[in-house]
PDB file of C-alpha atoms in Angstrom:
ATOM      1  CA  MET Y1179      69.813 194.037  87.756  1.00  0.00           C
ATOM      2  CA  LYS Y1180      68.548 196.986  89.752  1.00  0.00           C
ATOM      3  CA  ASN Y1181      65.972 197.786  87.078  1.00  0.00           C
ATOM      4  CA  ARG Y1182      64.581 194.272  87.025  1.00  0.00           C
ATOM      5  CA  LYS Y1183      61.303 193.388  88.652  1.00  0.00           C
ATOM      6  CA  SER Y1184      61.472 190.838  91.457  1.00  0.00           C
ATOM      7  CA  GLY Y1185      59.729 188.160  89.368  1.00  0.00           C
ATOM      8  CA  GLU Y1186      62.255 188.535  86.546  1.00  0.00           C
ATOM      9  CA  THR Y1187      65.110 188.297  89.039  1.00  0.00           C
ATOM     10  CA  VAL Y1188      63.690 185.090  90.549  1.00  0.00           C
ATOM     11  CA  GLY Y1189      63.199 183.548  87.107  1.00  0.00           C
ATOM     12  CA  ALA Y1190      66.705 184.430  85.974  1.00  0.00           C
ATOM     13  CA  PHE Y1191      68.188 183.153  89.229  1.00  0.00           C
ATOM     14  CA  CYS Y1192      66.316 179.843  88.960  1.00  0.00           C
ATOM     15  CA  THR Y1193      67.505 179.478  85.363  1.00  0.00           C
ATOM     16  CA  TRP Y1194      71.078 180.035  86.508  1.00  0.00           C
ATOM     17  CA  MET Y1195      70.665 177.515  89.351  1.00  0.00           C
ATOM     18  CA  ARG Y1196      69.495 174.833  86.927  1.00  0.00           C
ATOM     19  CA  SER Y1197      72.400 175.617  84.569  1.00  0.00           C
ATOM     20  CA  VAL Y1198      74.947 174.854  87.316  1.00  0.00           C
ATOM     21  CA  GLY Y1199      73.135 171.815  88.692  1.00  0.00           C
ATOM     22  CA  ILE Y1200      71.485 173.333  91.775  1.00  0.00           C
ATOM     23  CA  SER Y1201      68.083 171.910  92.618  1.00  0.00           C
ATOM     24  CA  TYR Y1202      65.663 172.560  95.442  1.00  0.00           C
ATOM     25  CA  THR Y1203      62.563 170.891  96.824  1.00  0.00           C
ATOM     26  CA  ARG Y1204      59.723 173.013  95.467  1.00  0.00           C
ATOM     27  CA  ASP Y1205      57.179 171.311  97.723  1.00  0.00           C
ATOM     28  CA  ALA Y1206      59.075 172.572 100.768  1.00  0.00           C
ATOM     29  CA  ILE Y1207      60.554 175.953  99.847  1.00  0.00           C
ATOM     30  CA  ASP Y1208      60.019 178.784  97.429  1.00  0.00           C
ATOM     31  CA  ILE Y1209      62.302 181.531  96.155  1.00  0.00           C
ATOM     32  CA  VAL Y1210      60.672 184.944  96.171  1.00  0.00           C
ATOM     33  CA  GLY Y1211      61.802 188.431  95.280  1.00  0.00           C
ATOM     34  CA  THR Y1212      61.137 190.620  98.286  1.00  0.00           C
ATOM     35  CA  SER Y1213      62.573 193.816  96.789  1.00  0.00           C
ATOM     36  CA  PRO Y1214      64.885 194.696  93.906  1.00  0.00           C
ATOM     37  CA  GLY Y1215      68.139 192.844  94.461  1.00  0.00           C
ATOM     38  CA  THR Y1216      66.778 190.807  97.334  1.00  0.00           C
ATOM     39  CA  LEU Y1217      65.740 187.190  97.063  1.00  0.00           C
ATOM     40  CA  SER Y1218      64.417 185.216  99.978  1.00  0.00           C
ATOM     41  CA  ILE Y1219      63.931 181.515 100.500  1.00  0.00           C
ATOM     42  CA  VAL Y1220      60.776 180.776 102.423  1.00  0.00           C
ATOM     43  CA  ALA Y1221      59.219 177.574 103.671  1.00  0.00           C
ATOM     44  CA  VAL Y1222      55.981 176.727 101.902  1.00  0.00           C
ATOM     45  CA  ASP Y1223      54.756 174.879 105.006  1.00  0.00           C
ATOM     46  CA  ASP Y1224      56.266 173.210 108.054  1.00  0.00           C
ATOM     47  CA  VAL Y1225      59.276 171.278 106.806  1.00  0.00           C
ATOM     48  CA  PRO Y1226      60.080 167.944 108.428  1.00  0.00           C
ATOM     49  CA  GLU Y1227      63.664 167.686 109.655  1.00  0.00           C
ATOM     50  CA  GLU Y1228      64.583 164.886 107.247  1.00  0.00           C
ATOM     51  CA  VAL Y1229      63.597 166.783 104.074  1.00  0.00           C
ATOM     52  CA  ILE Y1230      66.529 167.816 101.886  1.00  0.00           C
ATOM     53  CA  LEU Y1231      65.818 171.410 100.913  1.00  0.00           C
ATOM     54  CA  ALA Y1232      68.460 171.866  98.239  1.00  0.00           C
ATOM     55  CA  SER Y1233      71.271 170.094  96.471  1.00  0.00           C
ATOM     56  CA  ILE Y1234      74.227 172.285  95.574  1.00  0.00           C
ATOM     57  CA  PRO Y1235      77.179 170.710  93.771  1.00  0.00           C
ATOM     58  CA  LYS Y1236      80.550 171.981  94.991  1.00  0.00           C
ATOM     59  CA  GLU Y1237      81.350 173.075  91.443  1.00  0.00           C
ATOM     60  CA  ALA Y1238      78.411 175.487  91.585  1.00  0.00           C
ATOM     61  CA  CYS Y1239      79.997 177.363  94.495  1.00  0.00           C
ATOM     62  CA  ILE Y1240      82.395 180.162  93.718  1.00  0.00           C
ATOM     63  CA  THR Y1241      85.643 179.344  95.479  1.00  0.00           C
ATOM     64  CA  VAL Y1242      89.366 179.804  94.964  1.00  0.00           C
ATOM     65  CA  ARG Y1243      89.317 176.352  93.361  1.00  0.00           C
ATOM     66  CA  THR Y1244      86.431 176.934  90.945  1.00  0.00           C
ATOM     67  CA  THR Y1245      87.191 180.444  89.666  1.00  0.00           C
ATOM     68  CA  LYS Y1246      88.720 180.824  86.206  1.00  0.00           C
ATOM     69  CA  ILE Y1247      91.873 182.154  87.873  1.00  0.00           C
ATOM     70  CA  SER Y1248      92.289 179.232  90.301  1.00  0.00           C
ATOM     71  CA  ASP Y1249      95.694 178.345  88.846  1.00  0.00           C
ATOM     72  CA  ILE Y1250      96.979 181.875  89.424  1.00  0.00           C
ATOM     73  CA  LEU Y1251      95.632 182.005  92.966  1.00  0.00           C
ATOM     74  CA  GLU Y1252      97.232 178.661  93.756  1.00  0.00           C
ATOM     75  CA  GLU Y1253     100.551 179.679  92.223  1.00  0.00           C
ATOM     76  CA  GLU Y1254     100.535 182.902  94.252  1.00  0.00           C
ATOM     77  CA  GLY Y1255      99.436 181.180  97.472  1.00  0.00           C
ATOM     78  CA  LEU Y1256      96.240 183.233  97.720  1.00  0.00           C
ATOM     79  CA  ALA Y1257      93.561 181.266  99.535  1.00  0.00           C
ATOM     80  CA  GLY Y1258      91.131 181.845 102.381  1.00  0.00           C
ATOM     81  CA  GLY Y1259      89.124 185.029 102.610  1.00  0.00           C
ATOM     82  CA  LEU Y1260      91.429 187.126 100.439  1.00  0.00           C
ATOM     83  CA  GLY Y1261      91.524 184.465  97.727  1.00  0.00           C
ATOM     84  CA  LEU Y1262      87.738 184.297  97.770  1.00  0.00           C
ATOM     85  CA  VAL Y1263      87.361 188.077  97.524  1.00  0.00           C
ATOM     86  CA  ILE Y1264      89.766 188.102  94.569  1.00  0.00           C
ATOM     87  CA  SER Y1265      87.759 185.269  92.971  1.00  0.00           C
ATOM     88  CA  VAL Y1266      84.470 187.149  93.367  1.00  0.00           C
ATOM     89  CA  TRP Y1267      86.073 190.393  92.155  1.00  0.00           C
ATOM     90  CA  TYR Y1268      87.463 188.671  89.060  1.00  0.00           C
ATOM     91  CA  GLU Y1269      84.266 186.788  88.209  1.00  0.00           C
ATOM     92  CA  LYS Y1270      82.153 189.934  88.621  1.00  0.00           C
ATOM     93  CA  ARG Y1271      84.688 191.855  86.559  1.00  0.00           C
ATOM     94  CA  ILE Y1272      84.368 189.520  83.567  1.00  0.00           C
ATOM     95  CA  GLY Y1273      80.569 189.836  83.594  1.00  0.00           C
ATOM     96  CA  LYS Y1274      78.592 187.502  81.349  1.00  0.00           C
ATOM     97  CA  ALA Y1275      81.722 185.426  80.672  1.00  0.00           C
ATOM     98  CA  SER Y1276      81.574 184.264  84.287  1.00  0.00           C
ATOM     99  CA  ARG Y1277      79.880 181.031  85.242  1.00  0.00           C
ATOM    100  CA  TRP Y1278      78.374 182.935  88.201  1.00  0.00           C
ATOM    101  CA  SER Y1279      76.978 185.812  86.167  1.00  0.00           C
ATOM    102  CA  GLY Y1280      73.411 184.657  86.812  1.00  0.00           C
ATOM    103  CA  TYR Y1281      74.102 184.531  90.530  1.00  0.00           C
ATOM    104  CA  PHE Y1282      75.677 187.978  90.618  1.00  0.00           C
ATOM    105  CA  ASP Y1283      72.744 189.358  88.620  1.00  0.00           C
ATOM    106  CA  SER Y1284      70.446 188.340  91.477  1.00  0.00           C
ATOM    107  CA  LEU Y1285      72.400 190.404  94.011  1.00  0.00           C
ATOM    108  CA  LEU Y1286      72.804 194.068  94.718  1.00  0.00           C
ATOM    109  CA  ASP Y1287      76.232 195.305  93.678  1.00  0.00           C
ATOM    110  CA  ARG Y1288      77.329 195.403  97.300  1.00  0.00           C
ATOM    111  CA  GLU Y1289      76.098 194.935 100.826  1.00  0.00           C
ATOM    112  CA  GLU Y1290      75.692 198.127 102.804  1.00  0.00           C
ATOM    113  CA  LEU Y1291      78.152 197.211 105.521  1.00  0.00           C
ATOM    114  CA  PRO Y1292      79.514 199.839 107.928  1.00  0.00           C
ATOM    115  CA  ILE Y1293      82.632 200.328 105.765  1.00  0.00           C
ATOM    116  CA  PHE Y1294      80.366 202.235 103.347  1.00  0.00           C
ATOM    117  CA  TRP Y1295      78.571 204.345 105.935  1.00  0.00           C
ATOM    118  CA  GLY Y1296      78.872 208.070 106.416  1.00  0.00           C
ATOM    119  CA  GLU Y1297      79.154 209.952 109.709  1.00  0.00           C
ATOM    120  CA  LYS Y1298      75.398 209.990 110.316  1.00  0.00           C
ATOM    121  CA  GLU Y1299      75.051 206.222 109.982  1.00  0.00           C
ATOM    122  CA  MET Y1300      78.227 205.617 111.988  1.00  0.00           C
ATOM    123  CA  ALA Y1301      76.752 207.651 114.840  1.00  0.00           C
ATOM    124  CA  LEU Y1302      74.056 204.967 115.107  1.00  0.00           C
ATOM    125  CA  LEU Y1303      76.745 202.535 116.263  1.00  0.00           C
ATOM    126  CA  GLN Y1304      77.500 204.597 119.348  1.00  0.00           C
ATOM    127  CA  GLY Y1305      77.104 202.427 122.436  1.00  0.00           C
ATOM    128  CA  THR Y1306      77.637 199.174 120.493  1.00  0.00           C
ATOM    129  CA  GLU Y1307      80.693 196.968 120.322  1.00  0.00           C
ATOM    130  CA  ILE Y1308      81.446 198.224 116.802  1.00  0.00           C
ATOM    131  CA  GLN Y1309      83.785 201.188 117.013  1.00  0.00           C
ATOM    132  CA  PRO Y1310      84.256 203.689 114.172  1.00  0.00           C
ATOM    133  CA  ALA Y1311      88.019 203.144 114.352  1.00  0.00           C
ATOM    134  CA  THR Y1312      87.486 199.416 113.733  1.00  0.00           C
ATOM    135  CA  VAL Y1313      85.297 200.134 110.702  1.00  0.00           C
ATOM    136  CA  GLU Y1314      87.892 202.591 109.381  1.00  0.00           C
ATOM    137  CA  SER Y1315      90.594 199.953 109.909  1.00  0.00           C
ATOM    138  CA  ASP Y1316      88.498 197.345 108.062  1.00  0.00           C
ATOM    139  CA  ARG Y1317      88.041 199.728 105.135  1.00  0.00           C
ATOM    140  CA  ASP Y1318      91.787 200.430 105.067  1.00  0.00           C
ATOM    141  CA  ASP Y1319      92.545 196.682 105.191  1.00  0.00           C
ATOM    142  CA  VAL Y1320      90.348 196.042 102.141  1.00  0.00           C
ATOM    143  CA  LEU Y1321      92.056 198.830 100.207  1.00  0.00           C
ATOM    144  CA  ASP Y1322      95.472 197.543 101.310  1.00  0.00           C
ATOM    145  CA  ASP Y1323      94.522 194.077 100.021  1.00  0.00           C
ATOM    146  CA  TYR Y1324      93.570 195.593  96.674  1.00  0.00           C
ATOM    147  CA  ARG Y1325      96.748 197.641  96.357  1.00  0.00           C
ATOM    148  CA  GLY Y1326      99.061 195.015  97.817  1.00  0.00           C
ATOM    149  CA  HIS Y1327      97.673 191.888  96.149  1.00  0.00           C
ATOM    150  CA  VAL Y1328      95.277 192.618  93.288  1.00  0.00           C
ATOM    151  CA  MET Y1329      97.212 195.330  91.480  1.00  0.00           C
ATOM    152  CA  PRO Y1330     100.416 193.242  91.460  1.00  0.00           C
ATOM    153  CA  LEU Y1331      98.411 190.228  90.186  1.00  0.00           C
ATOM    154  CA  VAL Y1332      96.957 192.253  87.331  1.00  0.00           C
ATOM    155  CA  GLU Y1333     100.417 193.516  86.412  1.00  0.00           C
ATOM    156  CA  LYS Y1334     102.007 190.044  86.659  1.00  0.00           C
ATOM    157  CA  TYR Y1335      99.266 188.229  84.697  1.00  0.00           C
ATOM    158  CA  PRO Y1336      98.074 190.644  81.999  1.00  0.00           C
ATOM    159  CA  ASP Y1337      96.805 187.794  79.789  1.00  0.00           C
ATOM    160  CA  ALA Y1338      94.353 186.733  82.492  1.00  0.00           C
ATOM    161  CA  PHE Y1339      93.347 190.149  83.811  1.00  0.00           C
ATOM    162  CA  GLY Y1340      93.901 192.647  81.027  1.00  0.00           C
ATOM    163  CA  GLN Y1341      94.714 196.076  82.342  1.00  0.00           C
ATOM    164  CA  ILE Y1342      93.649 197.724  85.566  1.00  0.00           C
ATOM    165  CA  LEU Y1343      90.265 199.326  85.069  1.00  0.00           C
ATOM    166  CA  GLU Y1344      89.248 202.665  86.529  1.00  0.00           C
ATOM    167  CA  ASN Y1345      86.568 201.030  88.709  1.00  0.00           C
ATOM    168  CA  ASP Y1346      88.582 197.971  89.805  1.00  0.00           C
ATOM    169  CA  GLU Y1347      89.205 199.279  93.319  1.00  0.00           C
ATOM    170  CA  SER Y1348      85.497 199.920  93.976  1.00  0.00           C
ATOM    171  CA  LEU Y1349      84.607 196.547  92.407  1.00  0.00           C
ATOM    172  CA  PHE Y1350      87.051 194.896  94.809  1.00  0.00           C
ATOM    173  CA  VAL Y1351      85.540 196.657  97.832  1.00  0.00           C
ATOM    174  CA  ASP Y1352      82.066 195.626  96.623  1.00  0.00           C
ATOM    175  CA  ALA Y1353      83.267 192.018  96.230  1.00  0.00           C
ATOM    176  CA  ALA Y1354      84.658 192.119  99.770  1.00  0.00           C
ATOM    177  CA  SER Y1355      81.247 193.213 101.060  1.00  0.00           C
ATOM    178  CA  LEU Y1356      79.520 190.328  99.279  1.00  0.00           C
ATOM    179  CA  VAL Y1357      82.004 187.811 100.658  1.00  0.00           C
ATOM    180  CA  ALA Y1358      81.714 189.264 104.165  1.00  0.00           C
ATOM    181  CA  SER Y1359      77.943 188.899 104.067  1.00  0.00           C
ATOM    182  CA  ARG Y1360      77.690 185.462 102.434  1.00  0.00           C
ATOM    183  CA  ALA Y1361      80.841 183.376 102.700  1.00  0.00           C
ATOM    184  CA  PHE Y1362      80.918 180.065 104.496  1.00  0.00           C
ATOM    185  CA  GLY Y1363      83.187 177.060 104.395  1.00  0.00           C
ATOM    186  CA  VAL Y1364      82.348 174.207 102.061  1.00  0.00           C
ATOM    187  CA  ASP Y1365      85.267 171.954 103.013  1.00  0.00           C
ATOM    188  CA  ASP Y1366      88.823 171.233 101.943  1.00  0.00           C
TER     189      ASP Y1366
END
């Protein structure tokens, strides 16, 4: 994905959207690649309030109910934010076999949230409400979720997950960053 030109990324993303039933009003909005891994939706002109900009079927959204491992998540009682992070981790992990592969291809691998920052970047937060200890705690919580929930799942359901991969922990942290930057509630 990172080597793709913005136009190729937009085209591939639009192809994926059509394949899962997402449509948008082309007279009102456009999807543009603003930099590698970054797509933006922009208004073509002033948009009247009553115009429907997009139609997104619930099945097109990655959720704990739509992931290929929904039965496992339900059986294990994993829902909410953690269930969604596990869903994104799993779907990214299976690559082109995932229904959301075209969506993931349009994204950077992760969002550069403070949990990934070094000392120099963290110093920029001085004087804000975000404290380095909080960021450190968030990072530890994500790793605890991986070790306490994902690793046992992989061991318990080897037919669904295969074996633990060397990069699974970093893939999980990346998935957590994507969920933290994009997740919203659809409904029950």
